[in-house]
Amino acid sequence: MFQSVLASLNEGFLRTLEIFGLTLLGAFPLGLVIVFGSTSQLRPLRYVVKFIVWVVRGTPLMLQLLIIYYGPGLILGNNWWGSSSSGRFTAAIIAFVINYACYFSEIYRGGIEGVPKGQSEAGQVLGMTKRQIFSRVILLQVIKRIVPPMGNEIITLVKDTSLARVIAVYEIIWSGQTFIKSTGIIWPLFFTGVYYLLFSGILTILLGRLEKKLNFFRV
Amino acid sequence: MIVLEVKNISKRFGNTEVLKDVGFTLEKGEVIAIIGSSGSGKTTLLRCLNFLETPNSGQIIVNGKILFDASSHKLLSENDIRKLRLHFGLVFQSFNLFPQYTALGNVKLAGELLAKERGDYNNNHKAILKVIDENASDLLRQVGLSDKMQLYPHQLSGGQQQRVAIARALALSPDVLCFDEPTSALDPELTGEVLKVIRSLADRNTTMVIVTHEMQFARDVADKVVFMDDGFVVESGTPEEVFGQPKQERTIRFLERYSNL
């Protein structure tokens, strides 16, 4: 019994990991694109992007998952995502990426704005190009500033992946829950907590190491 | 020989005129001290010299070459301006060292990046980098930090950081080295070591423009003193003239605040 529960939970957890990994993969760069928009000199662009960030950060991710999955069908009359599990998974990933990219963009913005102007001015008077100033002076300071808040978001994402089950993505909570219906046992659902704890524990250690690595200088 | 000629520089921020028809000349090896109360335009003037601000009118001429002319400045590319900046060095009030580089790394960084633009860099980069490294170590020795080269800015005192910043500015051998209130962010007991370094640069005939509130220092080190108020050059001359026999009412009132002189 224990064996088969584990096998099933492992399978669900794999999906959880996929949501986690793909979300980060998409949201890291998309967040960067968004921050260029939300700090743009072009006022209309800036307002539009800020509006989108406000909407995404101001509504529950669960609602966004539902809207992105069911919205196209309801509004356009045809279901983009199809009825297969891979369609639901894609919809989930898109919702997660958009949601997290908006949060990341705000973290990036804080990190970039936190670097004193004197840093780039010092680079300028030393004849450095804008690109050199960014890559050699600013970037690492931004990274150092954003690692702690980024770490918080990443740990939150570990647990947020469970929201994907509202559109029937078979992540680990889903796997645990099926045992209630099929065999009447509830402990597999509770046992999923162990997976989350272990995974977030590992991430906490890794993030801590990264922070420590960046401790050789202070900003 | 005239190194720097600043002619009729004016600068507006919106409707506020920060610099009004400012001009002065500086001979090679001379030190000019710019004094005046906060908001008088001293810092803006330095920022104009370093192309961090663009004057609305006027000219900046270095070694007889017109680097800046407000009437044609818009034609310059970002890259042109970047190269023009190399005629000047700037030491900031708040040091602005790069925190992720050691003292030595701070002094070397810009030189290393500029070396990459040299035609012979690929064939000769080891020798070039060695020269940069030795030059940077020498400079840190000159400012009295030979034992701190491998330390990061946060491991240094304010005075030490500012001395690194001076070495960093010197590393590119600018024609004119500018100081923007170099000791204003320092604890009083640390100003001495920085002033000593600047004094030694003056002794070695470094051409410098120093914005400062250290009147005694300005009087001792400068060859020329410019008193600015409200964006104007109110009075200029030798330290003896400006400090000893100020002619303008505003200068007299300003210097009264430093009556210990």
Short mmCIF file of C-alpha atoms in Angstrom, two decimals:
data_model
loop_
_atom_site.label_atom_id
_atom_site.label_comp_id
_atom_site.label_asym_id
_atom_site.label_seq_id
_atom_site.Cartn_x
_atom_site.Cartn_y
_atom_site.Cartn_z
CA MET A 1 0.00 0.00 0.00
CA PHE A 2 2.65 2.47 1.09
CA GLN A 3 4.59 1.65 -2.05
CA SER A 4 1.71 2.38 -4.36
CA VAL A 5 0.84 5.58 -2.52
CA LEU A 6 4.44 6.75 -2.85
CA ALA A 7 4.52 5.88 -6.52
CA SER A 8 1.37 7.86 -7.11
CA LEU A 9 2.54 10.83 -5.02
CA ASN A 10 5.89 10.80 -6.79
CA GLU A 11 4.10 11.07 -10.07
CA GLY A 12 2.06 13.99 -8.81
CA PHE A 13 5.14 15.61 -7.37
CA LEU A 14 6.87 15.38 -10.73
CA ARG A 15 4.07 17.49 -12.15
CA THR A 16 4.44 19.90 -9.23
CA LEU A 17 8.12 20.20 -10.05
CA GLU A 18 7.28 20.82 -13.70
CA ILE A 19 4.92 23.65 -12.81
CA PHE A 20 7.54 25.06 -10.48
CA GLY A 21 10.42 24.85 -12.96
CA LEU A 22 8.55 26.08 -16.01
CA THR A 23 7.03 28.97 -14.07
CA LEU A 24 10.46 30.16 -13.00
CA LEU A 25 11.85 29.62 -16.48
CA GLY A 26 9.13 31.80 -17.97
CA ALA A 27 8.66 34.34 -15.19
CA PHE A 28 12.32 35.33 -14.75
CA PRO A 29 12.64 36.74 -18.28
CA LEU A 30 9.03 37.90 -18.61
CA GLY A 31 9.42 39.82 -15.36
CA LEU A 32 12.38 41.61 -16.92
CA VAL A 33 10.28 42.54 -19.95
CA ILE A 34 7.54 43.83 -17.64
CA VAL A 35 9.95 45.93 -15.61
CA PHE A 36 11.20 47.60 -18.78
CA GLY A 37 7.56 48.43 -19.50
CA SER A 38 6.69 49.64 -16.02
CA THR A 39 9.77 51.90 -15.87
CA SER A 40 9.54 53.04 -19.49
CA GLN A 41 9.81 56.71 -20.41
CA LEU A 42 6.80 56.16 -22.68
CA ARG A 43 3.91 57.17 -20.50
CA PRO A 44 1.10 55.16 -22.23
CA LEU A 45 3.19 52.00 -22.17
CA ARG A 46 4.09 52.55 -18.55
CA TYR A 47 0.45 53.04 -17.56
CA VAL A 48 -0.75 49.99 -19.44
CA VAL A 49 1.92 47.78 -17.92
CA LYS A 50 1.32 49.15 -14.44
CA PHE A 51 -2.39 48.53 -14.86
CA ILE A 52 -1.76 44.91 -15.85
CA VAL A 53 0.58 44.41 -12.88
CA TRP A 54 -2.05 45.89 -10.59
CA VAL A 55 -4.75 43.54 -11.91
CA VAL A 56 -2.54 40.46 -11.71
CA ARG A 57 -1.23 41.23 -8.25
CA GLY A 58 -4.63 42.35 -7.04
CA THR A 59 -6.57 39.20 -7.88
CA PRO A 60 -6.16 35.61 -6.66
CA LEU A 61 -4.01 33.32 -8.74
CA MET A 62 -6.77 30.74 -8.49
CA LEU A 63 -9.15 33.11 -10.26
CA GLN A 64 -6.54 33.82 -12.93
CA LEU A 65 -6.14 30.09 -13.54
CA LEU A 66 -9.87 29.70 -14.02
CA ILE A 67 -10.16 32.73 -16.30
CA ILE A 68 -7.24 31.72 -18.46
CA TYR A 69 -8.50 28.17 -18.79
CA TYR A 70 -12.23 28.80 -19.20
CA GLY A 71 -12.12 32.37 -20.53
CA PRO A 72 -11.30 31.68 -24.17
CA GLY A 73 -14.07 29.10 -24.39
CA LEU A 74 -16.64 31.38 -22.80
CA ILE A 75 -15.70 34.54 -24.63
CA LEU A 76 -14.61 33.27 -28.03
CA GLY A 77 -16.85 30.27 -28.09
CA ASN A 78 -14.09 27.77 -28.72
CA ASN A 79 -11.87 26.07 -26.21
CA TRP A 80 -8.27 26.88 -27.05
CA TRP A 81 -6.84 24.48 -24.65
CA GLY A 82 -8.68 21.36 -25.83
CA SER A 83 -9.86 18.87 -23.30
CA SER A 84 -6.65 16.93 -22.86
CA SER A 85 -4.58 17.14 -19.72
CA SER A 86 -1.72 18.74 -21.64
CA GLY A 87 -4.01 21.62 -22.62
CA ARG A 88 -4.93 22.22 -18.99
CA PHE A 89 -1.29 22.02 -18.04
CA THR A 90 -0.33 24.62 -20.67
CA ALA A 91 -3.09 26.94 -19.46
CA ALA A 92 -1.86 26.52 -15.90
CA ILE A 93 1.73 27.30 -16.84
CA ILE A 94 0.65 30.45 -18.70
CA ALA A 95 -1.35 31.67 -15.71
CA PHE A 96 1.53 30.94 -13.34
CA VAL A 97 4.12 32.60 -15.56
CA ILE A 98 2.07 35.79 -15.97
CA ASN A 99 1.27 35.93 -12.26
CA TYR A 100 4.81 35.37 -11.07
CA ALA A 101 6.35 37.58 -13.73
CA CYS A 102 4.33 40.50 -12.35
CA TYR A 103 5.60 39.86 -8.84
CA PHE A 104 9.16 39.39 -10.10
CA SER A 105 8.96 42.61 -12.10
CA GLU A 106 8.24 44.54 -8.92
CA ILE A 107 11.15 42.85 -7.20
CA TYR A 108 13.43 43.69 -10.12
CA ARG A 109 12.21 47.27 -10.02
CA GLY A 110 13.00 47.57 -6.35
CA GLY A 111 16.42 46.06 -6.95
CA ILE A 112 17.28 48.36 -9.83
CA GLU A 113 15.95 51.49 -8.16
CA GLY A 114 17.83 50.60 -4.99
CA VAL A 115 21.22 50.96 -6.66
CA PRO A 116 22.36 54.52 -5.98
CA LYS A 117 22.61 56.78 -9.02
CA GLY A 118 26.19 57.51 -8.07
CA GLN A 119 27.17 54.01 -9.14
CA SER A 120 26.34 54.55 -12.78
CA GLU A 121 27.65 58.11 -12.64
CA ALA A 122 30.96 56.81 -11.33
CA GLY A 123 31.04 54.38 -14.25
CA GLN A 124 30.17 57.15 -16.69
CA VAL A 125 32.94 59.48 -15.61
CA LEU A 126 35.36 56.57 -15.92
CA GLY A 127 34.47 56.26 -19.58
CA MET A 128 32.48 53.07 -19.30
CA THR A 129 29.72 52.33 -21.78
CA LYS A 130 26.12 51.94 -20.64
CA ARG A 131 26.35 48.23 -21.28
CA GLN A 132 29.55 47.91 -19.27
CA ILE A 133 28.07 49.89 -16.43
CA PHE A 134 25.09 47.57 -16.34
CA SER A 135 26.98 44.30 -16.64
CA ARG A 136 30.07 45.17 -14.58
CA VAL A 137 28.67 47.48 -11.92
CA ILE A 138 24.90 47.42 -11.57
CA LEU A 139 23.88 43.82 -12.26
CA LEU A 140 25.55 42.09 -9.35
CA GLN A 141 24.30 44.74 -6.94
CA VAL A 142 20.79 44.21 -8.23
CA ILE A 143 21.13 40.45 -7.86
CA LYS A 144 22.34 40.84 -4.31
CA ARG A 145 19.39 43.06 -3.49
CA ILE A 146 16.79 40.81 -5.05
CA VAL A 147 17.90 37.41 -3.79
CA PRO A 148 16.08 37.62 -0.43
CA PRO A 149 12.70 38.84 -1.78
CA MET A 150 13.07 36.51 -4.76
CA GLY A 151 13.68 33.65 -2.37
CA ASN A 152 10.41 34.42 -0.61
CA GLU A 153 8.51 34.34 -3.89
CA ILE A 154 10.16 31.12 -4.95
CA ILE A 155 9.24 29.41 -1.69
CA THR A 156 5.70 30.72 -2.09
CA LEU A 157 5.61 29.29 -5.59
CA VAL A 158 6.40 25.81 -4.25
CA LYS A 159 3.11 25.88 -2.40
CA ASP A 160 1.16 27.86 -4.99
CA THR A 161 1.67 25.07 -7.51
CA SER A 162 -1.13 23.25 -5.67
CA LEU A 163 -3.58 25.83 -7.04
CA ALA A 164 -3.25 24.23 -10.47
CA ARG A 165 -5.62 21.51 -9.36
CA VAL A 166 -8.60 23.89 -9.78
CA ILE A 167 -8.29 23.27 -13.48
CA ALA A 168 -7.57 19.58 -12.92
CA VAL A 169 -3.82 19.53 -13.34
CA TYR A 170 -2.74 16.36 -11.60
CA GLU A 171 -0.16 17.72 -9.24
CA ILE A 172 0.70 16.16 -5.90
CA ILE A 173 -2.32 17.37 -3.89
CA TRP A 174 -4.54 15.94 -6.57
CA SER A 175 -2.68 12.64 -6.38
CA GLY A 176 -3.06 12.53 -2.61
CA GLN A 177 -6.71 13.38 -2.76
CA THR A 178 -7.59 10.60 -5.21
CA PHE A 179 -6.90 8.08 -2.46
CA ILE A 180 -9.78 9.49 -0.43
CA LYS A 181 -12.18 8.77 -3.23
CA SER A 182 -10.72 5.48 -4.40
CA THR A 183 -9.74 3.75 -1.14
CA GLY A 184 -11.10 5.96 1.63
CA ILE A 185 -7.71 6.73 3.18
CA ILE A 186 -6.78 10.30 3.94
CA TRP A 187 -3.14 10.05 5.05
CA PRO A 188 -1.69 10.23 1.53
CA LEU A 189 -3.14 13.74 1.24
CA PHE A 190 -1.54 14.74 4.51
CA PHE A 191 1.67 13.03 3.54
CA THR A 192 2.07 15.41 0.57
CA GLY A 193 3.11 17.95 3.19
CA VAL A 194 6.35 16.03 3.61
CA TYR A 195 7.18 16.57 -0.04
CA TYR A 196 6.54 20.30 0.21
CA LEU A 197 8.59 20.57 3.37
CA LEU A 198 11.53 18.69 1.94
CA PHE A 199 11.47 20.62 -1.30
CA SER A 200 11.15 24.04 0.30
CA GLY A 201 13.80 22.99 2.81
CA ILE A 202 16.25 22.22 0.02
CA LEU A 203 15.44 25.52 -1.71
CA THR A 204 15.91 27.42 1.53
CA ILE A 205 19.36 25.91 1.92
CA LEU A 206 20.30 26.70 -1.69
CA LEU A 207 19.04 30.26 -1.45
CA GLY A 208 20.88 30.70 1.82
CA ARG A 209 24.08 29.56 0.12
CA LEU A 210 23.56 32.00 -2.70
CA GLU A 211 23.02 34.82 -0.22
CA LYS A 212 26.17 33.83 1.59
CA LYS A 213 28.10 33.75 -1.66
CA LEU A 214 27.09 37.34 -2.28
CA ASN A 215 28.12 38.35 1.20
CA PHE A 216 31.66 39.24 0.16
CA PHE A 217 30.44 42.76 -0.55
CA ARG A 218 27.84 45.07 0.89
CA VAL A 219 25.45 47.42 -0.82
CA MET B 1 49.90 76.71 -20.79
CA ILE B 2 46.14 76.81 -20.40
CA VAL B 3 44.68 73.35 -19.82
CA LEU B 4 41.08 74.17 -19.14
CA GLU B 5 38.99 77.03 -20.36
CA VAL B 6 35.40 77.27 -19.26
CA LYS B 7 33.45 79.91 -21.16
CA ASN B 8 30.02 81.37 -20.45
CA ILE B 9 28.52 78.18 -19.06
CA SER B 10 24.82 78.45 -18.23
CA LYS B 11 22.60 75.69 -17.01
CA ARG B 12 18.88 75.63 -16.35
CA PHE B 13 16.83 72.98 -14.62
CA GLY B 14 13.32 73.76 -15.77
CA ASN B 15 12.90 77.44 -14.94
CA THR B 16 15.67 77.52 -12.37
CA GLU B 17 18.94 78.94 -13.60
CA VAL B 18 21.62 77.09 -11.71
CA LEU B 19 24.65 78.40 -13.57
CA LYS B 20 24.77 81.86 -15.09
CA ASP B 21 27.54 82.70 -17.48
CA VAL B 22 30.24 80.94 -15.50
CA GLY B 23 33.79 81.01 -16.78
CA PHE B 24 37.37 80.50 -15.64
CA THR B 25 40.69 79.30 -16.95
CA LEU B 26 43.14 76.90 -15.44
CA GLU B 27 46.84 76.57 -16.24
CA LYS B 28 48.61 73.26 -16.29
CA GLY B 29 49.45 72.13 -12.77
CA GLU B 30 47.20 74.72 -11.19
CA VAL B 31 44.61 74.08 -8.55
CA ILE B 32 41.39 76.03 -8.54
CA ALA B 33 39.16 75.96 -5.50
CA ILE B 34 35.49 76.70 -5.93
CA ILE B 35 33.80 77.87 -2.78
CA GLY B 36 30.32 79.02 -1.97
CA SER B 37 27.26 78.01 -0.02
CA SER B 38 25.09 75.01 -0.86
CA GLY B 39 22.93 75.56 -3.91
CA SER B 40 25.32 78.08 -5.41
CA GLY B 41 25.91 75.85 -8.45
CA LYS B 42 29.37 74.51 -7.61
CA THR B 43 28.46 70.85 -7.94
CA THR B 44 26.46 71.45 -11.11
CA LEU B 45 29.51 73.13 -12.60
CA LEU B 46 31.62 70.05 -11.90
CA ARG B 47 28.92 67.80 -13.29
CA CYS B 48 28.91 69.89 -16.46
CA LEU B 49 32.67 69.49 -16.81
CA ASN B 50 32.24 65.73 -16.53
CA PHE B 51 29.33 65.65 -18.99
CA LEU B 52 26.92 64.39 -16.37
CA GLU B 53 24.89 67.49 -17.09
CA THR B 54 24.66 69.30 -20.38
CA PRO B 55 25.00 73.08 -20.15
CA ASN B 56 22.44 75.14 -22.05
CA SER B 57 25.10 77.45 -23.35
CA GLY B 58 28.84 77.95 -23.26
CA GLN B 59 32.02 76.14 -24.15
CA ILE B 60 34.47 73.81 -22.46
CA ILE B 61 37.94 73.83 -23.98
CA VAL B 62 40.71 71.47 -22.92
CA ASN B 63 44.26 71.90 -24.22
CA GLY B 64 42.98 74.22 -26.90
CA LYS B 65 40.44 71.74 -28.20
CA ILE B 66 36.76 72.59 -27.94
CA LEU B 67 35.29 69.58 -26.15
CA PHE B 68 31.92 71.07 -25.62
CA ASP B 69 30.02 73.74 -27.43
CA ALA B 70 26.38 74.05 -26.46
CA SER B 71 25.41 75.05 -29.99
CA SER B 72 26.67 71.81 -31.55
CA HIS B 73 26.52 69.40 -28.64
CA LYS B 74 23.42 67.56 -29.79
CA LEU B 75 25.37 66.22 -32.75
CA LEU B 76 27.61 64.18 -30.48
CA SER B 77 26.89 60.51 -30.00
CA GLU B 78 26.78 58.77 -26.65
CA ASN B 79 30.13 57.23 -27.53
CA ASP B 80 31.71 60.61 -28.37
CA ILE B 81 30.61 62.00 -25.02
CA ARG B 82 31.98 58.94 -23.27
CA LYS B 83 35.40 59.60 -24.76
CA LEU B 84 35.27 63.30 -23.94
CA ARG B 85 34.68 62.42 -20.31
CA LEU B 86 38.13 60.87 -20.17
CA HIS B 87 39.68 64.34 -20.20
CA PHE B 88 38.24 64.79 -16.74
CA GLY B 89 38.27 62.74 -13.58
CA LEU B 90 35.72 63.16 -10.83
CA VAL B 91 35.93 62.31 -7.17
CA PHE B 92 32.46 62.28 -5.64
CA GLN B 93 31.36 63.46 -2.25
CA SER B 94 29.96 60.00 -1.50
CA PHE B 95 32.95 58.08 -2.98
CA ASN B 96 30.76 55.87 -5.19
CA LEU B 97 33.20 53.00 -5.13
CA PHE B 98 31.93 49.82 -6.75
CA PRO B 99 31.13 47.62 -3.73
CA GLN B 100 31.71 44.29 -5.44
CA TYR B 101 35.30 45.10 -6.38
CA THR B 102 38.32 45.28 -4.13
CA ALA B 103 40.21 48.54 -3.76
CA LEU B 104 42.56 47.36 -6.49
CA GLY B 105 39.67 46.14 -8.62
CA ASN B 106 38.00 49.54 -8.38
CA VAL B 107 41.15 51.27 -9.58
CA LYS B 108 41.72 48.81 -12.43
CA LEU B 109 38.23 48.22 -13.80
CA ALA B 110 37.79 51.17 -16.15
CA GLY B 111 41.33 50.90 -17.48
CA GLU B 112 40.85 47.24 -18.26
CA LEU B 113 37.62 47.92 -20.10
CA LEU B 114 39.14 50.76 -22.08
CA ALA B 115 42.15 48.62 -22.96
CA LYS B 116 39.84 46.24 -24.78
CA GLU B 117 39.14 48.99 -27.30
CA ARG B 118 42.81 49.12 -28.23
CA GLY B 119 43.79 47.60 -31.55
CA ASP B 120 46.64 45.60 -30.07
CA TYR B 121 44.67 44.24 -27.14
CA ASN B 122 44.17 40.72 -28.45
CA ASN B 123 47.82 40.17 -29.28
CA ASN B 124 49.18 41.91 -26.29
CA HIS B 125 46.61 41.71 -23.53
CA LYS B 126 48.83 40.12 -20.91
CA ALA B 127 51.37 42.90 -21.08
CA ILE B 128 48.65 45.56 -21.20
CA LEU B 129 46.85 44.16 -18.17
CA LYS B 130 50.12 43.91 -16.29
CA VAL B 131 50.82 47.59 -16.87
CA ILE B 132 47.32 48.47 -15.67
CA ASP B 133 47.76 46.34 -12.58
CA GLU B 134 51.13 47.85 -11.72
CA ASN B 135 49.88 51.35 -12.32
CA ALA B 136 46.87 50.73 -10.07
CA SER B 137 49.05 49.29 -7.30
CA ASP B 138 51.35 52.29 -7.56
CA LEU B 139 48.46 54.68 -7.24
CA LEU B 140 47.12 52.89 -4.19
CA ARG B 141 50.58 53.06 -2.69
CA GLN B 142 50.68 56.78 -3.38
CA VAL B 143 47.45 57.32 -1.48
CA GLY B 144 48.83 55.24 1.38
CA LEU B 145 46.78 52.09 0.91
CA SER B 146 49.36 49.52 -0.15
CA ASP B 147 48.18 47.18 2.62
CA LYS B 148 44.48 47.54 1.78
CA MET B 149 44.48 46.71 -1.92
CA GLN B 150 42.62 43.45 -1.58
CA LEU B 151 39.94 44.79 0.76
CA TYR B 152 36.41 45.58 -0.32
CA PRO B 153 34.95 49.06 0.13
CA HIS B 154 32.84 48.05 3.13
CA GLN B 155 35.99 46.94 4.90
CA LEU B 156 37.51 50.40 4.58
CA SER B 157 36.88 53.59 6.51
CA GLY B 158 35.34 56.56 4.73
CA GLY B 159 38.70 58.25 4.42
CA GLN B 160 40.25 55.12 2.96
CA GLN B 161 37.37 54.72 0.54
CA GLN B 162 37.78 58.27 -0.65
CA ARG B 163 41.49 57.70 -1.16
CA VAL B 164 40.67 54.64 -3.29
CA ALA B 165 38.27 56.82 -5.26
CA ILE B 166 41.05 59.34 -5.85
CA ALA B 167 43.37 56.57 -7.08
CA ARG B 168 40.58 55.30 -9.31
CA ALA B 169 40.13 58.73 -10.86
CA LEU B 170 43.88 59.12 -11.35
CA ALA B 171 44.21 55.72 -13.02
CA LEU B 172 42.92 57.08 -16.32
CA SER B 173 45.34 60.05 -16.18
CA PRO B 174 42.75 62.77 -16.78
CA ASP B 175 43.85 66.22 -17.87
CA VAL B 176 41.85 67.75 -15.07
CA LEU B 177 40.89 66.06 -11.83
CA CYS B 178 37.70 67.34 -10.22
CA PHE B 179 36.71 66.96 -6.59
CA ASP B 180 33.15 67.45 -5.44
CA GLU B 181 33.31 68.23 -1.73
CA PRO B 182 35.61 65.25 -1.19
CA THR B 183 35.55 65.46 2.59
CA SER B 184 31.95 66.51 3.25
CA ALA B 185 30.76 62.95 3.85
CA LEU B 186 33.61 62.15 6.22
CA ASP B 187 33.90 62.25 9.97
CA PRO B 188 36.06 65.21 10.96
CA GLU B 189 38.93 62.99 12.10
CA LEU B 190 39.11 61.39 8.64
CA THR B 191 39.18 64.54 6.53
CA GLY B 192 42.88 65.10 7.22
CA GLU B 193 44.09 61.97 5.45
CA VAL B 194 42.10 62.80 2.32
CA LEU B 195 43.21 66.43 2.26
CA LYS B 196 46.77 65.26 2.68
CA VAL B 197 46.48 63.12 -0.45
CA ILE B 198 44.99 65.99 -2.44
CA ARG B 199 47.73 68.27 -1.18
CA SER B 200 50.38 65.81 -2.34
CA LEU B 201 48.74 65.73 -5.77
CA ALA B 202 48.93 69.50 -5.87
CA ASP B 203 52.60 69.31 -4.97
CA ARG B 204 53.10 67.04 -7.97
CA ASN B 205 51.42 69.59 -10.24
CA THR B 206 48.16 67.79 -10.83
CA THR B 207 45.67 70.10 -12.49
CA MET B 208 42.65 70.14 -10.23
CA VAL B 209 39.27 71.73 -9.72
CA ILE B 210 38.21 71.37 -6.12
CA VAL B 211 34.78 72.20 -4.80
CA THR B 212 35.17 72.42 -1.06
CA HIS B 213 33.97 73.84 2.21
CA GLU B 214 37.42 73.45 3.76
CA MET B 215 38.43 77.09 3.60
CA GLN B 216 41.81 76.70 5.23
CA PHE B 217 42.63 73.93 2.82
CA ALA B 218 41.47 75.97 -0.18
CA ARG B 219 43.58 78.85 0.97
CA ASP B 220 46.66 76.67 1.39
CA VAL B 221 46.44 74.54 -1.72
CA ALA B 222 44.68 76.54 -4.39
CA ASP B 223 46.36 78.83 -6.91
CA LYS B 224 43.03 80.38 -7.73
CA VAL B 225 39.83 80.69 -5.79
CA VAL B 226 36.39 81.16 -7.29
CA PHE B 227 33.54 82.23 -5.07
CA MET B 228 30.14 81.31 -6.44
CA ASP B 229 26.76 82.43 -5.27
CA ASP B 230 23.36 81.89 -6.84
CA GLY B 231 24.89 80.49 -10.01
CA PHE B 232 27.25 83.39 -10.62
CA VAL B 233 30.98 83.67 -10.21
CA VAL B 234 30.90 86.54 -7.74
CA GLU B 235 34.59 86.89 -7.23
CA SER B 236 37.75 85.14 -8.29
CA GLY B 237 41.44 85.59 -7.80
CA THR B 238 44.37 84.32 -5.81
CA PRO B 239 43.65 82.95 -2.34
CA GLU B 240 45.22 86.09 -0.91
CA GLU B 241 42.85 88.27 -2.88
CA VAL B 242 39.65 86.32 -2.25
CA PHE B 243 40.31 85.36 1.36
CA GLY B 244 42.52 88.30 2.32
CA GLN B 245 40.84 91.25 0.66
CA PRO B 246 37.45 90.19 -0.69
CA LYS B 247 35.91 93.01 -2.70
CA GLN B 248 32.35 91.86 -3.09
CA GLU B 249 29.79 92.24 -0.35
CA ARG B 250 28.53 88.65 -0.84
CA THR B 251 32.02 87.21 -0.56
CA ILE B 252 32.64 89.09 2.64
CA ARG B 253 29.39 87.87 4.13
CA PHE B 254 30.10 84.31 3.10
CA LEU B 255 33.62 84.34 4.52
CA GLU B 256 32.45 85.83 7.80
CA ARG B 257 31.00 82.42 8.58
CA TYR B 258 34.50 81.05 8.48
CA SER B 259 35.88 83.81 10.66
CA ASN B 260 38.57 81.63 12.16
CA LEU B 261 40.56 82.21 8.97
#
